[in-house]
Short mmCIF file of C-alpha atoms in Angstrom, two decimals:
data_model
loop_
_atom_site.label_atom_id
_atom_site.label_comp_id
_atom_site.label_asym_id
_atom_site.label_seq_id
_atom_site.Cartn_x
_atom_site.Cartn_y
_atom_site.Cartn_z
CA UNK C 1 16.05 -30.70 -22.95
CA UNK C 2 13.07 -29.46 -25.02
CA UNK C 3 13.68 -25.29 -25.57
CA UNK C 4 10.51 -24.53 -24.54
CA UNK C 5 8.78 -26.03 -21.59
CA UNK C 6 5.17 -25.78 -20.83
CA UNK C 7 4.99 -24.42 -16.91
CA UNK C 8 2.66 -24.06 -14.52
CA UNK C 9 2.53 -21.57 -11.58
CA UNK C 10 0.40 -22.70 -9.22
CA UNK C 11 -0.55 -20.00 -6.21
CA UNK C 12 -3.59 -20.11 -4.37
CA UNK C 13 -5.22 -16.12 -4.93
CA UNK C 14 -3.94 -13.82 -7.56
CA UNK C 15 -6.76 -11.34 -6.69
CA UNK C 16 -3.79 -8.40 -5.34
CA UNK C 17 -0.36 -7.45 -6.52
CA UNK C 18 0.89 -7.91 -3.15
CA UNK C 19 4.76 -9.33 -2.49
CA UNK C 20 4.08 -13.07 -3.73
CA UNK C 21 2.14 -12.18 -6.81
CA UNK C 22 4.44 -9.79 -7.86
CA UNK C 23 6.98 -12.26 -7.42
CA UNK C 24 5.21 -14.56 -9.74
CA UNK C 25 4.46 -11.99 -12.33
CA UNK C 26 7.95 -11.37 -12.68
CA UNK C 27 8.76 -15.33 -12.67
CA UNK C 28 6.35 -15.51 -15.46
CA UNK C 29 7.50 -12.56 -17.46
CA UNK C 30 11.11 -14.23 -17.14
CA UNK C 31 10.63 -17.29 -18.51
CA UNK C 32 8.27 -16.34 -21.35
CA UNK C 33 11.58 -13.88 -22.35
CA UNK C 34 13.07 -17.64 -22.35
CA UNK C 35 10.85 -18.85 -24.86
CA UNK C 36 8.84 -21.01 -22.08
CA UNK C 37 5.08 -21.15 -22.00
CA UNK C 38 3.62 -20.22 -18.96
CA UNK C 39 0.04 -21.10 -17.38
CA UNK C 40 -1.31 -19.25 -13.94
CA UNK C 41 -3.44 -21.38 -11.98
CA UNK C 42 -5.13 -20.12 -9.11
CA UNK C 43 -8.14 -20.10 -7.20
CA UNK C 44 -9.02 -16.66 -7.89
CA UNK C 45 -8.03 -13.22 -10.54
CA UNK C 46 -8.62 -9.93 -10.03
CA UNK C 47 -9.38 -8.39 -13.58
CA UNK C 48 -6.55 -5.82 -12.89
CA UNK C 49 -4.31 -8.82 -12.26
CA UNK C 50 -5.84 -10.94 -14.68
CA UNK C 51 -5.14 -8.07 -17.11
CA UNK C 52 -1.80 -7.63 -16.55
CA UNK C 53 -0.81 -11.29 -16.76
CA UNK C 54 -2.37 -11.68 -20.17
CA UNK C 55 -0.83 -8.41 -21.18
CA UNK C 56 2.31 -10.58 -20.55
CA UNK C 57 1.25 -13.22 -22.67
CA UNK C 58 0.18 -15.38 -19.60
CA UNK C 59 -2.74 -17.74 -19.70
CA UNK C 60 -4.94 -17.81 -16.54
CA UNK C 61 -6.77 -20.47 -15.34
CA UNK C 62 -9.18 -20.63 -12.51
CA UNK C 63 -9.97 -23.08 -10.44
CA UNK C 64 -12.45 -21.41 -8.11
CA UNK C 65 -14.97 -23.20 -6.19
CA UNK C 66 -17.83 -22.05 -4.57
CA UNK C 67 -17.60 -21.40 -1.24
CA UNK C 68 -14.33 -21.91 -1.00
CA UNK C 69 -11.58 -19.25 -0.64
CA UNK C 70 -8.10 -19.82 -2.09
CA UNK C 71 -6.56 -19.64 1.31
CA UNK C 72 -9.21 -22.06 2.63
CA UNK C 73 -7.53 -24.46 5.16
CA UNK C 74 -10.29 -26.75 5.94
CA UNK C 75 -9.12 -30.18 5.17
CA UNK C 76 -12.14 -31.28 3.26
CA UNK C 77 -11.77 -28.07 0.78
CA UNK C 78 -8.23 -29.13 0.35
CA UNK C 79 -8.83 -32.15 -1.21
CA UNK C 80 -11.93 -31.06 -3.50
CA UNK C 81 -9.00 -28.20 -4.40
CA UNK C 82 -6.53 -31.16 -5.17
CA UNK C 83 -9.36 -32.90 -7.33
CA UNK C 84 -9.85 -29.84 -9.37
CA UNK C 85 -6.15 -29.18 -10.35
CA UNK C 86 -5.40 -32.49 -10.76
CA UNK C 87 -7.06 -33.12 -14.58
CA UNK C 88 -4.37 -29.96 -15.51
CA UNK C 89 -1.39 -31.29 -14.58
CA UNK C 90 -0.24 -33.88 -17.10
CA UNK C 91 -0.22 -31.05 -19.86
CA UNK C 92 2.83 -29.60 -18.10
CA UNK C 93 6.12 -29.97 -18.16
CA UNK C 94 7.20 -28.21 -14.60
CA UNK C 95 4.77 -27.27 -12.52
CA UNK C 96 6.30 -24.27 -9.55
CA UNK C 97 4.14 -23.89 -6.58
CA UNK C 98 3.85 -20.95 -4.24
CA UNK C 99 2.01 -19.96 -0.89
CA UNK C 100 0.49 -22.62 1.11
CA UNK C 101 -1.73 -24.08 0.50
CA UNK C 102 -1.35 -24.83 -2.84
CA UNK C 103 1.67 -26.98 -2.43
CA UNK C 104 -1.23 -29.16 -0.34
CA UNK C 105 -3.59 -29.29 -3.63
CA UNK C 106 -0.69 -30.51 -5.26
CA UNK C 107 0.11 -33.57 -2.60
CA UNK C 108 -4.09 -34.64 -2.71
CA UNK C 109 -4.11 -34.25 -6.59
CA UNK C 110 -1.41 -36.52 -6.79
CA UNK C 111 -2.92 -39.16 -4.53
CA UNK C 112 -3.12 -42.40 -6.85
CA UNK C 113 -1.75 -39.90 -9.82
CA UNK C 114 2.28 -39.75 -8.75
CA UNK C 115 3.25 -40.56 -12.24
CA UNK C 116 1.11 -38.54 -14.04
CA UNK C 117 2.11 -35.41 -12.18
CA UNK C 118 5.42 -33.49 -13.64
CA UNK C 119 8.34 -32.27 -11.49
CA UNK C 120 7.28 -29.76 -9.04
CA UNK C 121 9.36 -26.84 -7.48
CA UNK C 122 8.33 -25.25 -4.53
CA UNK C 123 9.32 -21.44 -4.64
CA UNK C 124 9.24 -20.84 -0.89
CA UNK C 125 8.47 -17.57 0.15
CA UNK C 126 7.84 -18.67 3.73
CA UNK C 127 6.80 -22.12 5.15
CA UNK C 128 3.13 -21.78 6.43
CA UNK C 129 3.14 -19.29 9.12
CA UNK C 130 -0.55 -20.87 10.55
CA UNK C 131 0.88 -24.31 10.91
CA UNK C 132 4.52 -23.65 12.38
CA UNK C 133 4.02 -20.76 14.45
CA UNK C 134 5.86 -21.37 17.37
CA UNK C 135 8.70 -22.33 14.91
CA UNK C 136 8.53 -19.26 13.41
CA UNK C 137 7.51 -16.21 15.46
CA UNK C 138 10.24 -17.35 17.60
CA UNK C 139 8.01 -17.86 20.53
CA UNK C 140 6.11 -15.13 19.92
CA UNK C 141 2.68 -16.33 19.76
CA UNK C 142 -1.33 -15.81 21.44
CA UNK C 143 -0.09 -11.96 20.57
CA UNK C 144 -2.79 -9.57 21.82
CA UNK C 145 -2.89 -5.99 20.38
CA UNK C 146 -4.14 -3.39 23.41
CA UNK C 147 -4.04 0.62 22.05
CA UNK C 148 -4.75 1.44 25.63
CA UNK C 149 -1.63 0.19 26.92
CA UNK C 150 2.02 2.43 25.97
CA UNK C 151 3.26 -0.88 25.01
CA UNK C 152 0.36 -2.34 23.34
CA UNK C 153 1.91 -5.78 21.72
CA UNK C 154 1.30 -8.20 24.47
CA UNK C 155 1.32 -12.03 25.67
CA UNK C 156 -2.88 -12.75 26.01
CA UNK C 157 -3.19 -13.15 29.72
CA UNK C 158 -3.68 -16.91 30.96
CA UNK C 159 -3.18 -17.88 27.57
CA UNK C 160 -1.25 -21.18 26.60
CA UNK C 161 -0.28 -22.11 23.28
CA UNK C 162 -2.94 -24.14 22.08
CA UNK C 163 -2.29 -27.76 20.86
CA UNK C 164 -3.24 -28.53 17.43
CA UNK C 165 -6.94 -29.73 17.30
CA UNK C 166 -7.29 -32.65 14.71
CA UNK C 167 -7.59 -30.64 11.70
CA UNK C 168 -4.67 -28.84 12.13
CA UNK C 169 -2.75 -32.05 12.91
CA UNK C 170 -4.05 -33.53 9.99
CA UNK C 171 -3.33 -30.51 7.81
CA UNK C 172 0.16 -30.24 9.50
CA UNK C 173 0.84 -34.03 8.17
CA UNK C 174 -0.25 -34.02 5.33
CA UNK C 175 1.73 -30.66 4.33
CA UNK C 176 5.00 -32.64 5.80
CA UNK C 177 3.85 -35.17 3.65
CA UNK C 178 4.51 -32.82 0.59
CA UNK C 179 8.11 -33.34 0.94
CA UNK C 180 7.82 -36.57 -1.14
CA UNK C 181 5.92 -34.88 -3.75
CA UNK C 182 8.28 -31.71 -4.58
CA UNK C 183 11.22 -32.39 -6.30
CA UNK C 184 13.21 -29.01 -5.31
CA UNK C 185 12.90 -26.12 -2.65
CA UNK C 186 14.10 -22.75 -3.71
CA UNK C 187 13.33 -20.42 -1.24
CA UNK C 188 13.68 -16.48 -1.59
CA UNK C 189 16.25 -16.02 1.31
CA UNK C 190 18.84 -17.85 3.25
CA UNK C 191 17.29 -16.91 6.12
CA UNK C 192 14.10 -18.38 4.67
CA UNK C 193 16.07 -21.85 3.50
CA UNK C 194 17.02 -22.45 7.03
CA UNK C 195 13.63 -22.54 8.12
CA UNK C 196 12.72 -25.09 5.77
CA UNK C 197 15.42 -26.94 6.90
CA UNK C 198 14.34 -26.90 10.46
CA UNK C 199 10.55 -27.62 9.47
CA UNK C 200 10.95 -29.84 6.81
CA UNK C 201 14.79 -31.82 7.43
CA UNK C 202 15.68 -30.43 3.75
CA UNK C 203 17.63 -28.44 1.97
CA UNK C 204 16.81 -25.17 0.31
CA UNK C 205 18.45 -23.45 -2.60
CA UNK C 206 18.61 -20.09 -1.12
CA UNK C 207 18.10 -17.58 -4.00
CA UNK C 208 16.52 -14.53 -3.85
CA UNK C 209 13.23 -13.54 -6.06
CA UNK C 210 12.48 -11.14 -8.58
CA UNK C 211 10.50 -8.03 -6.71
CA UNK C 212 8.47 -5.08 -7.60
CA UNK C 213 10.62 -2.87 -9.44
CA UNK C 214 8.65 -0.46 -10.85
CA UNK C 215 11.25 1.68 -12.62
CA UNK C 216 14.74 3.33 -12.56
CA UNK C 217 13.57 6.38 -10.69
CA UNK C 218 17.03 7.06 -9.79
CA UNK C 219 17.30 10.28 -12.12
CA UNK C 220 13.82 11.77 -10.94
CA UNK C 221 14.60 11.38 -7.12
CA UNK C 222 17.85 13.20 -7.50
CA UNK C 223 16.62 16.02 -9.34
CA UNK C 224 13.10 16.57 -7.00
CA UNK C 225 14.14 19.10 -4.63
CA UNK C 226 13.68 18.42 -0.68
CA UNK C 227 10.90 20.06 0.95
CA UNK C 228 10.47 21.01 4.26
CA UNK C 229 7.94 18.28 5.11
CA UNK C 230 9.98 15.47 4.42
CA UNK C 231 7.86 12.29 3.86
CA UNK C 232 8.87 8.86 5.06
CA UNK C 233 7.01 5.75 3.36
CA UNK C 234 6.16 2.53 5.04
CA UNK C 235 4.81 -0.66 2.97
CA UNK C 236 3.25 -3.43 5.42
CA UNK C 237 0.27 -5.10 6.29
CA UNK C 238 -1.15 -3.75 9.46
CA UNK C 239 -0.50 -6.76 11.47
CA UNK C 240 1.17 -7.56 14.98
CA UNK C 241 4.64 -9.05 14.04
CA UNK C 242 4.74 -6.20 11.32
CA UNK C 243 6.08 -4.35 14.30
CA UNK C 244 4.28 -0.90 13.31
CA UNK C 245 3.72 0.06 17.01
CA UNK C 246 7.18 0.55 17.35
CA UNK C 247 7.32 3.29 14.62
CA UNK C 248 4.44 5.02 16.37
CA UNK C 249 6.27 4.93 19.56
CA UNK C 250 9.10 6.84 17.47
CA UNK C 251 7.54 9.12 16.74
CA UNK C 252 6.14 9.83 19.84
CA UNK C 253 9.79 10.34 20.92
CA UNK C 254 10.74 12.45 18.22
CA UNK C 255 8.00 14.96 18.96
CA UNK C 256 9.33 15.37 22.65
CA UNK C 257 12.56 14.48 22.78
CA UNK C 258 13.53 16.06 19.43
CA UNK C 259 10.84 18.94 19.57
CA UNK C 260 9.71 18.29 15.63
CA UNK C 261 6.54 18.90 14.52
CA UNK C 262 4.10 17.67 11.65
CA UNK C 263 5.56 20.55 9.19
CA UNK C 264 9.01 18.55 9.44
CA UNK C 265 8.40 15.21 8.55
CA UNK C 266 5.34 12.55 7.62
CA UNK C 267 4.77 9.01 7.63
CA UNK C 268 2.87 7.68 5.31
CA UNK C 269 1.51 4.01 5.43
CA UNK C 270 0.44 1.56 2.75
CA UNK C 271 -1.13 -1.57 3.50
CA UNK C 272 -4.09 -3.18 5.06
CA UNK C 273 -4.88 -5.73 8.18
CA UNK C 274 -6.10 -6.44 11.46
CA UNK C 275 -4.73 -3.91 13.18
CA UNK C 276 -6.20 -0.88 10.82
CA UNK C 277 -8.47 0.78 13.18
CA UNK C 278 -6.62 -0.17 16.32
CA UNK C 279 -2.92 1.43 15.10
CA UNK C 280 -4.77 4.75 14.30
CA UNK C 281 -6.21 4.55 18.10
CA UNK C 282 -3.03 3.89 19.60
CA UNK C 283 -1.35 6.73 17.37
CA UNK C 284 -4.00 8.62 19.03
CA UNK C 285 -3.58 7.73 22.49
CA UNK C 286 0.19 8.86 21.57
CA UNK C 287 -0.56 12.19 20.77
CA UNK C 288 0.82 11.47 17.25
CA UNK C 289 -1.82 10.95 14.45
CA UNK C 290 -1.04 14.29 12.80
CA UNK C 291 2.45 12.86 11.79
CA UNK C 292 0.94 9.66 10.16
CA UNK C 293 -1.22 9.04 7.19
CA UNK C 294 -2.73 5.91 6.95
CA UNK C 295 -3.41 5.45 3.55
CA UNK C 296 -4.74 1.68 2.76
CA UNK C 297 -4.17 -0.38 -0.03
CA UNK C 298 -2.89 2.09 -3.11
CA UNK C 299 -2.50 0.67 -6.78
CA UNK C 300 0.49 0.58 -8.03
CA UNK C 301 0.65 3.74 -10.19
CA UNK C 302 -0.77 5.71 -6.89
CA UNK C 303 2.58 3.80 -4.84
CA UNK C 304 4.87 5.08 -7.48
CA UNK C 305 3.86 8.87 -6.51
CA UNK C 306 4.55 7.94 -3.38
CA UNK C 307 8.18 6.32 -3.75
CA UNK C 308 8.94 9.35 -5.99
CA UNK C 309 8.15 11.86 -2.80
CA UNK C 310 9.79 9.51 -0.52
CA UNK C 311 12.63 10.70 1.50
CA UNK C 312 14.00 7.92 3.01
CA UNK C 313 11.64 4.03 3.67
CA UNK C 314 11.17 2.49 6.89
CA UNK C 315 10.34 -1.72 7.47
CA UNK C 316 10.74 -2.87 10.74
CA UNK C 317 8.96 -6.20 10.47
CA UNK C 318 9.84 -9.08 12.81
CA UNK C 319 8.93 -11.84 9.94
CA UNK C 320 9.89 -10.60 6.82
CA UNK C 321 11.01 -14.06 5.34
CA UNK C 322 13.41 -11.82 2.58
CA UNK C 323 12.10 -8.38 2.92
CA UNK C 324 11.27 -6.92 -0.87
CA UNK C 325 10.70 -3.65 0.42
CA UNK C 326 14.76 -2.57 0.65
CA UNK C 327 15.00 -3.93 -3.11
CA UNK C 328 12.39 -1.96 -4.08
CA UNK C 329 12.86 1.40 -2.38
CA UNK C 330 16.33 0.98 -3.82
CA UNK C 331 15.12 1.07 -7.24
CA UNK C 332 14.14 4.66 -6.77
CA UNK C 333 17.18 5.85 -4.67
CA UNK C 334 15.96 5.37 -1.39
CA UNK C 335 17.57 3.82 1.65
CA UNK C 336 15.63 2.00 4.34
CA UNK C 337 16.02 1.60 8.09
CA UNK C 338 15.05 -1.95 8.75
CA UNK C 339 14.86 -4.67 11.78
CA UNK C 340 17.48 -6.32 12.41
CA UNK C 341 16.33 -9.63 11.70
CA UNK C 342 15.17 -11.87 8.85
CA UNK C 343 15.82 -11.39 5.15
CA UNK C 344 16.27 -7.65 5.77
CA UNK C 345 20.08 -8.86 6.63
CA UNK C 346 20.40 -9.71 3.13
CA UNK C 347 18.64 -7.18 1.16
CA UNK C 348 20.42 -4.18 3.32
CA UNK C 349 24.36 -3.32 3.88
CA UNK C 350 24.71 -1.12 7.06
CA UNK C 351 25.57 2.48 6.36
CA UNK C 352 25.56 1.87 2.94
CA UNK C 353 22.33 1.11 1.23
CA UNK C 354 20.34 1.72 4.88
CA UNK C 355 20.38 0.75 8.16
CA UNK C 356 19.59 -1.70 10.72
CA UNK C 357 17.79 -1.41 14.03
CA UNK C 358 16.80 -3.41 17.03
CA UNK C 359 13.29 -4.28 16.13
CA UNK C 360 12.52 -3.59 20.07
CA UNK C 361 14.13 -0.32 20.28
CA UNK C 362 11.59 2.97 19.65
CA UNK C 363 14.56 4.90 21.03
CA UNK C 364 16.59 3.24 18.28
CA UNK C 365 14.76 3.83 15.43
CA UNK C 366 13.92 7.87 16.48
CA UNK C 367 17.27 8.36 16.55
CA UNK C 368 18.47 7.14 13.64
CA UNK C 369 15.23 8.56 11.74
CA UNK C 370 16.23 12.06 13.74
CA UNK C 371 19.74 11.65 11.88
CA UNK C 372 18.22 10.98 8.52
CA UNK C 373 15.69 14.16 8.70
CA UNK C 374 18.68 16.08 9.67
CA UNK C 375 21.58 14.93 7.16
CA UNK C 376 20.25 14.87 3.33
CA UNK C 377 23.21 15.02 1.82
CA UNK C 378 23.86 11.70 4.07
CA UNK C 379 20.46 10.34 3.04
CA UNK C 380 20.89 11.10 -0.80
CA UNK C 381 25.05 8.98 -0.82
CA UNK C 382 22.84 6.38 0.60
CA UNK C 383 20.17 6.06 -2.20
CA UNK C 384 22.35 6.09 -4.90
CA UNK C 385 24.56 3.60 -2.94
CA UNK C 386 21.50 1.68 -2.34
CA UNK C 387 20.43 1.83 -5.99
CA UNK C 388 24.09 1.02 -7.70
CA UNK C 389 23.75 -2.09 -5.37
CA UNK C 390 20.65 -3.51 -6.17
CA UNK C 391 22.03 -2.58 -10.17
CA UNK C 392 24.46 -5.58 -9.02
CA UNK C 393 22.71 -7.63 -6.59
CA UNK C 394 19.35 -7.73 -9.60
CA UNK C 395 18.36 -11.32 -8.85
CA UNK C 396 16.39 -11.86 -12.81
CA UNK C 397 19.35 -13.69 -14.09
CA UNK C 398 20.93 -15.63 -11.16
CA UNK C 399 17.14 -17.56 -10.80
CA UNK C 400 17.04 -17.92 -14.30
CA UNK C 401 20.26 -19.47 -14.37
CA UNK C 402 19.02 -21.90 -11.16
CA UNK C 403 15.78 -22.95 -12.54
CA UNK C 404 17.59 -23.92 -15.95
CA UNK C 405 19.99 -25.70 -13.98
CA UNK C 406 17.28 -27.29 -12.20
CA UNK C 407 15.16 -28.25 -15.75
CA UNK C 408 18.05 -29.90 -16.93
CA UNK C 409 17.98 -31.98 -13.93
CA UNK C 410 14.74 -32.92 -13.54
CA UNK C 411 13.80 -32.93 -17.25
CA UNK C 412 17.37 -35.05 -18.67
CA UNK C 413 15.48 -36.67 -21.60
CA UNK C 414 13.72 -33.67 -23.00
#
């Protein structure tokens, strides 16, 4: 096999540093250490983005189109997508795809092209969530959001699931029809393997990816001393299954139940989505907006500041396909209470790096938050447990180790 490989990420918007493109970043920065060459091709860059992959010594190539986004799911688009990346592919070696739907541009581009188009491996982060939501969301779908109502996550009334109009069906197929295209699956957890074994009847390499460590902060959070507000950091977008409602209800119950006030403890929460404006009414309607600081999309220099004067992280999503956010908070000494479900099983030991709740429970989650605000000694054995673990658990060279097991495979005569 050749020592260095040409290789192409393929990823359908690398316009924020959000959990997939830091994924990929890291991917990249790996295998250039390796000696390998690495394109980004994409749809779209943000110049920070765009900045920081060339900083790396990544090339970036766009294949934008007007009026059409990179998440752009209508079929048509797909295949003028497909056209476009197809003249690129023959001067690669490997070529690793990402989010949908970029494994799609793939499948058209190689429509009457098969043997002109290299190996491809799929690093699954998640099958589609919009095609295979019942699948998925384990039956949790036509979710409504009401701020009105104490427990505002509801079933739309007189909704059904909708069947799949023809576009979707078509979409659906043609994205099943991908498994003939990709050569391997790796996907970032084994909870997120066995989904692609019930969507797609194939096995999944479950390893997990390379997240957003941002630096060993482990020195700097032991020395900052606690102060009386202590402040509690969420990272999610602001969406229903991100299960932020429950964290509001929390706090709801640790201001009566537990009698604590703003001065004791603050949430603050970093992300954007649907539910923006609506979370910051129903925080209202719960008495309990002075307690929460919703503070949008931060860079990543402005989210460092914020791990630093962390106390403890919360991430209660109900979808979190491996959950980064444990991994990273661990980097800086911090332990997380997280759901009970999902990747968070594997990124979290129980009483030792965090803890895990019932992702239904409010009454859950304010009590154990109530124990953390009140034990810091407890709190502080659990970030440096948390951090000695991930030391161990660091995933860079177990997925280097799989992908060059997985060149050699697919690349025997190089």
């Amino acid at each position: 096999m050749k020592k260095s490989l040409k290789i192409a990420i393929v990823h359908p918007k690398m316009t924020i540093l959000g959990g997939a493109e830091v994924v990929i970043l890291n991917m990249a920065k790996l295998w250039i250490k390796e000696g390998h060459h690495v394109d980004i091709i994409s749809a779209g860059f943000s110049k920070e983005v765009k900045t920081q992959l060339n900083r790396n010594h990544c090339k970036t190539i766009s294949i934008k189109t007007p009026f059409i986004p990179g998440y752009d799911t209508a079929r048509r688009n797909l295949w003028i997508m497909g056209l476009r990346i197809r003249p690129l592919l023959k001067n690669y070696d490997i070529i690793n795809c990402h989010n949908f739907p970029a494994n799609i541009w793939l499948s058209y581009a190689s429509k009457g092209e098969r043997k002109n188009i290299p190996p491809v491996i799929w690093s699954c982060h998640e099958p589609p969530r919009s095609l295979y939501e019942e699948e998925l969301n384990n039956g949790l779908v036509n979710l409504e959001f009401d701020p009105a109502l104490d427990n505002p996550l509801i079933i739309a009334k007189n909704a059904r699931h909708k069947k799949d109009n023809r576009q979707q069906w078509l979409i659906k197929k043609d994205n099943d029809a991908v498994n003939t295209l990709i050569s391997e699956v790796i996907a970032n957890s084994q909870f997120t393997a066995k989904n692609v074994k019930k969507i797609y009847g194939r096995d999944a390499i479950s390893q997990h990816f390379p997240g957003n460590i941002l630096k060993n902060k482990k020195k700097e959070n032991q020395e900052k001393p606690l102060t009386n507000q202590k402040q509690i950091l969420i990272i999610s977008r602001l969406e229903k299954l991100k299960n932020l409602h429950i964290v509001i209800k929390a706090i709801k119950e640790l201001k009566i139940k537990y009698k604590l006030k703003p001065k004791d403890f603050v949430v603050n929460i970093i992300g954007t989505g649907e539910l923006d404006e609506k979370l910051k009414i129903f925080a209202k309607n719960q008495d309990v907006l002075s307690f929460i600081n919703f503070k949008g999309f931060l860079s990543n220099d402005k989210l460092d500041l914020l791990y630093k004067s962390a106390y403890f992280v919360i991430s209660v999503s109900r979808v979190e396909p491996l959950g980064l956010i444990p991994i990273e908070a661990a980097s800086y000494s911090l332990p997380t209470i997280a759901a009970k479900e999902g990747g968070s099983l594997e990124t979290i030991v129980p009483q030792n790096t965090g803890d895990l709740i019932d992702p239904n429970s409010s009454q859950e989650l304010a009590e154990k938050i109530y124990e953390y605000l009140q034990n810091p000694k407890h709190v502080e054995s659990l970030g440096k447990k948390a951090f000695l673990h991930h030391q161990k658990q660091d995933p860079s060279h177990s997925l280097i180790n799989c992908f060059n097991k997985l060149f050699e495979k697919l690349l025997p005569f190089q």
